Amino acid sequence: MNILVCIKQVPDTKIIKVNPKTNTLDRSSAPAILNPYDAHAVEEAVRLKKIHGGKVVVLSMGPPQAKEAIKKCVEIGADEGYLISDRRFAGADTLATSYALYKAIQKLMDEDGIDLVLCGKHAIDGDTGQVGPGIARRMEIPPLTNVIKVEEVDPAEKMIKVRRKIENGYEIIQSTLPCLLTVEKEINEVAYSPLPNMLRAARYNPIVWTVDDLKDVDMKQLGLKGSPTIVGKMWPPAKSDGAQMLDDEGDVKKQAEKIVSLVLEKRELFEAKGGER
Amino acid sequence: MNIEEYRGVWVFIEQRDGQLVDVGLELLGAGRDLADKLEVDLCGILLGHHVKELSNELFEYGADKVYVIDDPVLANYRTETYMKAVGDLVRKYKPEIFVYGATANGKDLASAVATEVMTGLTADTTILDVDVEKRLFEASRPAFGGNIMATILCKKHRPQMATVRPKVMKKLEPQPGRQGEIIEETIDLKEDDLRTKVLEIVRNAKKAVNLEDADIIVAAGKGIKDEKGFKMVEALADVLNATVGASRDVVEAGLCGHDHQVGQTGVTVTPKLYFAIGISGAVQHTVGMANSETIIAINTDPDAAIFNVSHYGVVADAFEIVPLLTEEFRKALQVKTEEGGVAHV
Ligand SMILES: Cc1cc2nc3c(=O)[nH]c(=O)nc-3n(C[C@H](O)[C@H](O)[C@H](O)COP(=O)(O)OP(=O)(O)OC[C@H]3O[C@@H](n4cnc5c(N)ncnc54)[C@H](O)[C@@H]3O)c2cc1C
Ligand SMILES: Cc1cc2nc3c(=O)[nH]c(=O)nc-3n(C[C@H](O)[C@H](O)[C@H](O)COP(=O)(O)OP(=O)(O)OC[C@H]3O[C@@H](n4cnc5c(N)ncnc54)[C@H](O)[C@@H]3O)c2cc1C
């Protein structure tokens, strides 16, 4: 069973800072990491490969540094990694991103065949979760999003059953193969990489393709030109007006009384409601 | 594409087991405003099996028209059937704006449809507006883990699409008896030709903690330190008949279950009153509560970011002020009961 995993290198949004003057993100303030959801996708691919054989290939679109994220996937156990990297891909929104990745996937399919495509639930920077379903639509295969468990795979019968997380519960859905899954963190624990993988990853050099390596590319669908959405204004989210401070020279009792009277003004909160406690 | 041919504001109406999901009604509220500004119809898109009756409720919540496709293959949500149905409707009726709830299925559908009809899609928006002159939809959203807000535009493609987070927009007051037009369409798909099948849907029994519907939330952050501090916060919640919320750090410290977590990876809440006690105000927390009607923050650090999103702030030690508040509220609310004879609980 050949599994392709789409992976993205992202800035660590836990520590990224916003430049207060320009209202843009200071990317140099945060290290670039493998999108955490994609690590789970690679882990799941490696797990399935152990059961069903085949190979795990990862694919990324990004700047040359994104090779590091691919090497991280080799550490987790991926067999091969491809990076598509070209200025002509730059500025892509999700529609143009799924197009570029799809073109690379087509080329990989011609070489080897793909039974399953995995993506993360979303990337922690752009945070849309739109690329996975976009790729599936372009490949004309079913997308199964928010997967928390692969229940069953039967490569011979070309069938897969997964558990999808939905509001307040889950559903079990069956699909033919090939199909595309986007995975949640609950799907597995990313294990520590065994030493041989670490050594292999250190030496591994991902294969890099430019637009010219792909076939039948419609240039109008690439990068900024191929992107229907554009980012207009950006601003930091916090409200700037701030709170009215109830100081009372730090007299806690007075502060408490003030809060109580403020709250009690909202009478509707304290009127009887049909006897329900 | 001639974008002048595209007119009207559409809302995808999600239903589960024949019940309308709230976010669809909320989006009718937000969509009403956009449609009025653009002077066009507000339309609901309702798919499922035996769902036509739900249209009346949609009219009461602001829809002028409802496009219905009622077919057994649409009984449960599946990307392949819903994408086909919605794609066909878009190609036929050409709306200029189309919004979906940012639920698991709403996001899945919108992403697939955007690729199907080749248009732009803004994810997880929290603010919607429109430039009437240019008929340009301005959809704003948090990105980079909530560190920044961005307005996304889609100038040359139609429809202009967005998913919108639940609980951010407000439903209108329903107008009983308000009428509208139902337009019935069909879908040409046979069950045997489909590649996916929903085998089972499991919904958790009623959630123990219902933050989404709470009027008052008393939320605890790491400043309450330990179990004793958490109990103290629970006591305050108890006299107010409030629901207890928590920051992620409190959940991770094992002081309460994940059901209580407010924020990016918890729930988004919009109560009438939100107490933030010992919460620093990290964006991942505030994206989940900043739209609350009144926010009161208590923190020992006068520079805590939580004060930026709050309406009232007190620099105080939670261990001193919370027990006082509990006591004061207990007295005040009891007195009221005696005076007016109206029990609040
Ligand atoms: C502030 C801001 C807001 C934005 N808002 C929008 C928006 O609302 N709509 C829109 O269309 N675009 C938007 N974009 C652009 C968007 O971030 C990029 O298109 C991005 O390349 C892909 O989207 P994502 O990060 O949201 O990925 P997601 O769709 O969240 O990623 C899901 C999965 O797809 C795969 N994947 C995604 N990108 C790659 C890649 N480069 N290589 C390999 N696999 C990948 C991974 O498996 C990943 O886990 C925005 C960009 C910025 C800076
Ligand atoms: C991808 C991602 C998703 C996340 N999702 C969420 C989420 O959904 N929800 C969420 O909450 N967080 C989330 N976080 C975590 C978030 O970044 C913060 O770490 C977290 O909200 C901090 O919790 P806190 O405010 O309780 O703790 P701290 O940041 O430790 O703040 C404690 C506060 O208590 C104050 N304090 C200390 N002692 C007292 C006292 N005696 N009385 C009063 N005040 C006192 C301190 O001054 C401080 O401001 C997420 C993070 C990431 C990276």
mmCIF file of C-alpha atoms in Angstrom, chain B residues 26-298:
data_model
loop_
_atom_site.group_PDB
_atom_site.id
_atom_site.type_symbol
_atom_site.label_atom_id
_atom_site.label_comp_id
_atom_site.label_asym_id
_atom_site.label_seq_id
_atom_site.Cartn_x
_atom_site.Cartn_y
_atom_site.Cartn_z
ATOM 1 C CA GLU B 26 -26.867 32.613 13.422
ATOM 2 C CA LEU B 27 -25.617 33.017 9.856
ATOM 3 C CA LEU B 28 -29.093 33.979 8.677
ATOM 4 C CA GLY B 29 -28.870 36.781 11.234
ATOM 5 C CA ALA B 30 -25.507 37.960 9.885
ATOM 6 C CA GLY B 31 -26.560 37.310 6.275
ATOM 7 C CA ARG B 32 -29.723 39.398 6.696
ATOM 8 C CA ASP B 33 -27.565 42.432 7.341
ATOM 9 C CA LEU B 34 -25.362 41.756 4.278
ATOM 10 C CA ALA B 35 -28.372 41.101 2.035
ATOM 11 C CA ASP B 36 -30.101 44.304 3.181
ATOM 12 C CA LYS B 37 -26.995 46.363 2.496
ATOM 13 C CA LEU B 38 -26.640 44.820 -0.979
ATOM 14 C CA GLU B 39 -30.419 44.922 -1.591
ATOM 15 C CA VAL B 40 -30.661 41.259 -2.533
ATOM 16 C CA ASP B 41 -32.420 38.146 -1.235
ATOM 17 C CA LEU B 42 -31.136 36.107 1.661
ATOM 18 C CA CYS B 43 -31.350 32.416 0.782
ATOM 19 C CA GLY B 44 -30.949 29.247 2.842
ATOM 20 C CA ILE B 45 -29.550 26.070 1.278
ATOM 21 C CA LEU B 46 -31.192 23.099 2.918
ATOM 22 C CA LEU B 47 -30.173 19.532 2.051
ATOM 23 C CA GLY B 48 -31.264 16.236 3.575
ATOM 24 C CA HIS B 49 -34.086 13.743 3.649
ATOM 25 C CA HIS B 50 -37.533 14.759 4.954
ATOM 26 C CA VAL B 51 -36.270 18.241 5.748
ATOM 27 C CA LYS B 52 -38.523 20.529 3.708
ATOM 28 C CA GLU B 53 -40.656 21.371 6.765
ATOM 29 C CA LEU B 54 -37.664 23.077 8.353
ATOM 30 C CA SER B 55 -37.961 25.874 5.768
ATOM 31 C CA ASN B 56 -40.658 27.669 7.757
ATOM 32 C CA GLU B 57 -38.310 28.135 10.647
ATOM 33 C CA LEU B 58 -35.695 29.553 8.269
ATOM 34 C CA PHE B 59 -38.150 32.171 7.027
ATOM 35 C CA GLU B 60 -38.890 33.157 10.617
ATOM 36 C CA TYR B 61 -35.169 33.657 11.202
ATOM 37 C CA GLY B 62 -34.745 35.921 8.190
ATOM 38 C CA ALA B 63 -34.489 33.888 4.968
ATOM 39 C CA ASP B 64 -36.374 35.178 1.899
ATOM 40 C CA LYS B 65 -35.925 31.968 -0.079
ATOM 41 C CA VAL B 66 -34.970 28.420 0.721
ATOM 42 C CA TYR B 67 -33.473 26.081 -1.867
ATOM 43 C CA VAL B 68 -34.314 22.551 -0.804
ATOM 44 C CA ILE B 69 -32.988 19.262 -2.094
ATOM 45 C CA ASP B 70 -34.723 16.390 -0.386
ATOM 46 C CA ASP B 71 -33.332 12.982 -1.320
ATOM 47 C CA PRO B 72 -32.410 9.764 0.509
ATOM 48 C CA VAL B 73 -28.773 10.016 -0.678
ATOM 49 C CA LEU B 74 -28.555 13.265 1.301
ATOM 50 C CA ALA B 75 -29.874 11.793 4.555
ATOM 51 C CA ASN B 76 -26.447 11.889 6.215
ATOM 52 C CA TYR B 77 -23.700 14.341 5.325
ATOM 53 C CA ARG B 78 -21.162 12.991 2.855
ATOM 54 C CA THR B 79 -18.757 15.192 0.951
ATOM 55 C CA GLU B 80 -19.404 13.549 -2.415
ATOM 56 C CA THR B 81 -23.177 13.996 -2.391
ATOM 57 C CA TYR B 82 -23.327 17.401 -0.717
ATOM 58 C CA MET B 83 -20.535 18.827 -2.880
ATOM 59 C CA LYS B 84 -22.369 17.762 -6.025
ATOM 60 C CA ALA B 85 -25.709 19.160 -4.846
ATOM 61 C CA VAL B 86 -24.285 22.491 -3.687
ATOM 62 C CA GLY B 87 -22.020 22.815 -6.734
ATOM 63 C CA ASP B 88 -25.008 22.355 -9.044
ATOM 64 C CA LEU B 89 -27.027 24.999 -7.187
ATOM 65 C CA VAL B 90 -24.164 27.505 -7.312
ATOM 66 C CA ARG B 91 -23.708 26.992 -11.062
ATOM 67 C CA LYS B 92 -27.414 27.370 -11.690
ATOM 68 C CA TYR B 93 -28.365 30.292 -9.416
ATOM 69 C CA LYS B 94 -25.048 32.171 -9.051
ATOM 70 C CA PRO B 95 -24.955 33.731 -5.566
ATOM 71 C CA GLU B 96 -22.433 36.512 -4.852
ATOM 72 C CA ILE B 97 -21.798 35.599 -1.190
ATOM 73 C CA PHE B 98 -22.060 32.142 0.343
ATOM 74 C CA VAL B 99 -21.366 31.405 4.031
ATOM 75 C CA TYR B 100 -21.166 28.109 5.917
ATOM 76 C CA GLY B 101 -20.871 27.312 9.632
ATOM 77 C CA ALA B 102 -17.299 26.351 10.529
ATOM 78 C CA THR B 103 -18.368 22.977 11.909
ATOM 79 C CA ALA B 104 -16.612 19.717 10.972
ATOM 80 C CA ASN B 105 -18.987 19.121 8.066
ATOM 81 C CA GLY B 106 -19.451 22.786 7.143
ATOM 82 C CA LYS B 107 -15.696 23.263 6.709
ATOM 83 C CA ASP B 108 -15.365 20.005 4.805
ATOM 84 C CA LEU B 109 -18.167 20.954 2.434
ATOM 85 C CA ALA B 110 -17.063 24.547 1.867
ATOM 86 C CA SER B 111 -13.494 23.446 1.070
ATOM 87 C CA ALA B 112 -14.704 20.898 -1.458
ATOM 88 C CA VAL B 113 -17.201 23.284 -3.070
ATOM 89 C CA ALA B 114 -14.587 26.055 -3.366
ATOM 90 C CA THR B 115 -12.425 23.717 -5.418
ATOM 91 C CA GLU B 116 -15.418 22.359 -7.356
ATOM 92 C CA VAL B 117 -16.532 25.829 -8.504
ATOM 93 C CA MET B 118 -13.007 27.328 -8.375
ATOM 94 C CA THR B 119 -13.499 30.238 -6.047
ATOM 95 C CA GLY B 120 -11.944 31.709 -2.910
ATOM 96 C CA LEU B 121 -12.866 30.570 0.580
ATOM 97 C CA THR B 122 -12.023 32.376 3.816
ATOM 98 C CA ALA B 123 -11.716 30.056 6.786
ATOM 99 C CA ASP B 124 -13.120 30.378 10.309
ATOM 100 C CA THR B 125 -14.177 33.990 10.049
ATOM 101 C CA THR B 126 -15.338 35.955 13.067
ATOM 102 C CA ILE B 127 -16.242 39.308 11.459
ATOM 103 C CA LEU B 128 -18.267 39.789 8.270
ATOM 104 C CA ASP B 129 -18.833 43.002 6.382
ATOM 105 C CA VAL B 130 -19.365 44.216 2.856
ATOM 106 C CA ASP B 131 -18.146 47.144 0.749
ATOM 107 C CA VAL B 132 -21.484 47.943 -0.848
ATOM 108 C CA GLU B 133 -20.144 50.049 -3.692
ATOM 109 C CA LYS B 134 -17.747 47.347 -4.902
ATOM 110 C CA ARG B 135 -20.061 44.547 -3.725
ATOM 111 C CA LEU B 136 -16.938 43.179 -2.048
ATOM 112 C CA PHE B 137 -17.263 40.805 0.864
ATOM 113 C CA GLU B 138 -14.850 41.534 3.734
ATOM 114 C CA ALA B 139 -14.345 38.427 5.840
ATOM 115 C CA SER B 140 -11.964 38.656 8.786
ATOM 116 C CA ARG B 141 -10.395 35.804 10.671
ATOM 117 C CA PRO B 142 -7.773 34.925 13.247
ATOM 118 C CA ALA B 143 -4.666 33.206 11.816
ATOM 119 C CA PHE B 144 -1.294 32.084 13.134
ATOM 120 C CA GLY B 145 -2.807 30.497 16.210
ATOM 121 C CA GLY B 146 -4.875 33.588 16.943
ATOM 122 C CA ASN B 147 -1.840 35.899 17.016
ATOM 123 C CA ILE B 148 -3.187 38.043 14.216
ATOM 124 C CA MET B 149 -6.467 39.001 12.563
ATOM 125 C CA ALA B 150 -6.648 39.340 8.783
ATOM 126 C CA THR B 151 -9.313 40.553 6.391
ATOM 127 C CA ILE B 152 -9.518 38.293 3.350
ATOM 128 C CA LEU B 153 -10.956 39.517 0.055
ATOM 129 C CA CYS B 154 -11.966 37.688 -3.105
ATOM 130 C CA LYS B 155 -12.136 40.261 -5.838
ATOM 131 C CA LYS B 156 -12.381 38.408 -9.138
ATOM 132 C CA HIS B 157 -14.195 35.185 -8.336
ATOM 133 C CA ARG B 158 -17.750 34.439 -7.307
ATOM 134 C CA PRO B 159 -19.305 33.371 -5.068
ATOM 135 C CA GLN B 160 -17.249 34.964 -2.325
ATOM 136 C CA MET B 161 -17.264 32.224 0.296
ATOM 137 C CA ALA B 162 -16.454 31.960 3.995
ATOM 138 C CA THR B 163 -16.878 29.583 6.890
ATOM 139 C CA VAL B 164 -17.957 31.300 10.094
ATOM 140 C CA ARG B 165 -17.342 30.092 13.616
ATOM 141 C CA PRO B 166 -20.365 29.016 15.615
ATOM 142 C CA LYS B 167 -21.544 31.339 18.420
ATOM 143 C CA VAL B 168 -19.973 34.436 16.911
ATOM 144 C CA MET B 169 -22.955 35.785 14.961
ATOM 145 C CA LYS B 170 -26.358 36.432 16.525
ATOM 146 C CA LYS B 171 -29.670 34.875 15.544
ATOM 147 C CA LEU B 172 -32.473 37.331 14.874
ATOM 148 C CA GLU B 173 -35.575 37.292 17.031
ATOM 149 C CA PRO B 174 -37.802 34.876 15.095
ATOM 150 C CA GLN B 175 -40.848 36.492 13.476
ATOM 151 C CA PRO B 176 -43.638 33.943 13.755
ATOM 152 C CA GLY B 177 -45.512 33.482 10.487
ATOM 153 C CA ARG B 178 -42.911 35.259 8.342
ATOM 154 C CA GLN B 179 -43.192 33.717 4.860
ATOM 155 C CA GLY B 180 -40.801 33.038 2.014
ATOM 156 C CA GLU B 181 -40.363 31.120 -1.185
ATOM 157 C CA ILE B 182 -39.362 27.454 -1.322
ATOM 158 C CA ILE B 183 -37.501 26.332 -4.435
ATOM 159 C CA GLU B 184 -37.188 22.598 -4.792
ATOM 160 C CA GLU B 185 -34.360 21.046 -6.761
ATOM 161 C CA THR B 186 -33.267 17.459 -7.299
ATOM 162 C CA ILE B 187 -30.017 15.554 -7.292
ATOM 163 C CA ASP B 188 -29.087 12.931 -9.808
ATOM 164 C CA LEU B 189 -27.062 10.410 -7.806
ATOM 165 C CA LYS B 190 -27.772 6.754 -7.075
ATOM 166 C CA GLU B 191 -26.656 5.149 -3.828
ATOM 167 C CA ASP B 192 -24.962 2.328 -5.759
ATOM 168 C CA ASP B 193 -22.693 4.736 -7.613
ATOM 169 C CA LEU B 194 -21.348 6.333 -4.453
ATOM 170 C CA ARG B 195 -17.962 5.599 -2.944
ATOM 171 C CA THR B 196 -18.613 6.455 0.681
ATOM 172 C CA LYS B 197 -21.127 5.197 3.209
ATOM 173 C CA VAL B 198 -21.855 6.458 6.713
ATOM 174 C CA LEU B 199 -22.075 3.314 8.830
ATOM 175 C CA GLU B 200 -22.758 4.747 12.233
ATOM 176 C CA ILE B 201 -23.195 8.106 13.949
ATOM 177 C CA VAL B 202 -22.564 8.256 17.672
ATOM 178 C CA ARG B 203 -23.486 11.364 19.602
ATOM 179 C CA ASN B 204 -22.370 11.615 23.184
ATOM 180 C CA ALA B 205 -25.199 11.652 25.637
ATOM 181 C CA LYS B 206 -25.999 15.132 26.849
ATOM 182 C CA LYS B 207 -22.805 16.892 27.697
ATOM 183 C CA ALA B 208 -22.107 17.199 31.398
ATOM 184 C CA VAL B 209 -20.780 20.719 30.924
ATOM 185 C CA ASN B 210 -22.622 23.052 28.642
ATOM 186 C CA LEU B 211 -20.489 26.137 28.335
ATOM 187 C CA GLU B 212 -21.989 27.193 25.023
ATOM 188 C CA ASP B 213 -25.411 27.894 26.457
ATOM 189 C CA ALA B 214 -24.335 29.308 29.810
ATOM 190 C CA ASP B 215 -25.386 32.862 30.697
ATOM 191 C CA ILE B 216 -22.682 33.190 33.330
ATOM 192 C CA ILE B 217 -19.270 31.567 33.208
ATOM 193 C CA VAL B 218 -16.781 31.711 36.049
ATOM 194 C CA ALA B 219 -13.464 30.690 34.537
ATOM 195 C CA ALA B 220 -10.351 29.650 36.419
ATOM 196 C CA GLY B 221 -6.764 30.097 35.222
ATOM 197 C CA LYS B 222 -3.436 28.914 36.519
ATOM 198 C CA GLY B 223 -3.497 31.775 39.053
ATOM 199 C CA ILE B 224 -5.843 29.685 41.210
ATOM 200 C CA LYS B 225 -2.920 27.283 41.592
ATOM 201 C CA ASP B 226 -4.393 24.050 42.909
ATOM 202 C CA GLU B 227 -7.427 22.054 43.841
ATOM 203 C CA LYS B 228 -8.198 24.324 46.769
ATOM 204 C CA GLY B 229 -8.206 27.348 44.461
ATOM 205 C CA PHE B 230 -10.389 25.550 41.982
ATOM 206 C CA LYS B 231 -12.904 24.656 44.718
ATOM 207 C CA MET B 232 -12.989 28.323 45.680
ATOM 208 C CA VAL B 233 -13.887 29.266 42.106
ATOM 209 C CA GLU B 234 -16.520 26.527 41.987
ATOM 210 C CA ALA B 235 -18.078 27.969 45.118
ATOM 211 C CA LEU B 236 -18.438 31.371 43.443
ATOM 212 C CA ALA B 237 -19.924 29.733 40.357
ATOM 213 C CA ASP B 238 -22.329 27.915 42.595
ATOM 214 C CA VAL B 239 -23.866 31.010 44.207
ATOM 215 C CA LEU B 240 -24.211 32.615 40.773
ATOM 216 C CA ASN B 241 -25.698 29.460 39.282
ATOM 217 C CA ALA B 242 -22.902 29.748 36.716
ATOM 218 C CA THR B 243 -20.937 27.212 34.687
ATOM 219 C CA VAL B 244 -17.252 26.722 35.457
ATOM 220 C CA GLY B 245 -14.819 27.413 32.623
ATOM 221 C CA ALA B 246 -11.061 26.971 32.573
ATOM 222 C CA SER B 247 -7.888 27.837 30.705
ATOM 223 C CA ARG B 248 -5.936 25.060 29.087
ATOM 224 C CA ASP B 249 -3.284 25.132 31.771
ATOM 225 C CA VAL B 250 -5.901 24.367 34.409
ATOM 226 C CA VAL B 251 -7.240 21.479 32.347
ATOM 227 C CA GLU B 252 -3.734 20.178 31.782
ATOM 228 C CA ALA B 253 -3.015 20.387 35.495
ATOM 229 C CA GLY B 254 -5.862 17.912 35.911
ATOM 230 C CA LEU B 255 -8.051 20.271 37.960
ATOM 231 C CA CYS B 256 -11.035 19.704 35.659
ATOM 232 C CA GLY B 257 -11.993 17.953 32.428
ATOM 233 C CA HIS B 258 -11.392 19.227 28.910
ATOM 234 C CA ASP B 259 -15.150 19.909 28.647
ATOM 235 C CA HIS B 260 -14.483 23.032 30.705
ATOM 236 C CA GLN B 261 -11.806 24.455 28.418
ATOM 237 C CA VAL B 262 -12.482 27.780 26.763
ATOM 238 C CA GLY B 263 -10.438 28.870 23.768
ATOM 239 C CA GLN B 264 -8.968 27.882 20.477
ATOM 240 C CA THR B 265 -8.746 24.204 21.332
ATOM 241 C CA GLY B 266 -11.698 24.310 23.686
ATOM 242 C CA VAL B 267 -15.085 25.890 23.107
ATOM 243 C CA THR B 268 -16.013 29.369 21.966
ATOM 244 C CA VAL B 269 -18.380 31.019 24.405
ATOM 245 C CA THR B 270 -20.470 34.186 24.455
ATOM 246 C CA PRO B 271 -22.142 34.366 27.859
ATOM 247 C CA LYS B 272 -23.708 37.520 29.235
ATOM 248 C CA LEU B 273 -21.096 37.527 31.982
ATOM 249 C CA TYR B 274 -17.593 36.032 32.011
ATOM 250 C CA PHE B 275 -15.350 36.057 35.068
ATOM 251 C CA ALA B 276 -11.677 35.449 34.229
ATOM 252 C CA ILE B 277 -9.930 34.584 37.484
ATOM 253 C CA GLY B 278 -6.151 34.173 37.396
ATOM 254 C CA ILE B 279 -6.103 33.905 33.605
ATOM 255 C CA SER B 280 -3.218 35.648 31.840
ATOM 256 C CA GLY B 281 -5.124 36.277 28.608
ATOM 257 C CA ALA B 282 -3.127 34.345 25.999
ATOM 258 C CA VAL B 283 -4.706 34.782 22.559
ATOM 259 C CA GLN B 284 -5.503 31.090 22.415
ATOM 260 C CA HIS B 285 -7.753 31.674 25.408
ATOM 261 C CA THR B 286 -9.199 35.054 24.439
ATOM 262 C CA VAL B 287 -10.303 34.004 20.937
ATOM 263 C CA GLY B 288 -12.750 31.750 22.734
ATOM 264 C CA MET B 289 -14.296 34.345 25.061
ATOM 265 C CA ALA B 290 -13.621 37.882 23.791
ATOM 266 C CA ASN B 291 -17.154 38.206 22.443
ATOM 267 C CA SER B 292 -18.771 37.748 25.828
ATOM 268 C CA GLU B 293 -21.176 40.549 26.706
ATOM 269 C CA THR B 294 -19.409 41.597 29.921
ATOM 270 C CA ILE B 295 -15.987 40.370 30.975
ATOM 271 C CA ILE B 296 -14.630 40.902 34.483
ATOM 272 C CA ALA B 297 -11.003 39.968 35.063
ATOM 273 C CA ILE B 298 -9.235 39.383 38.349
#
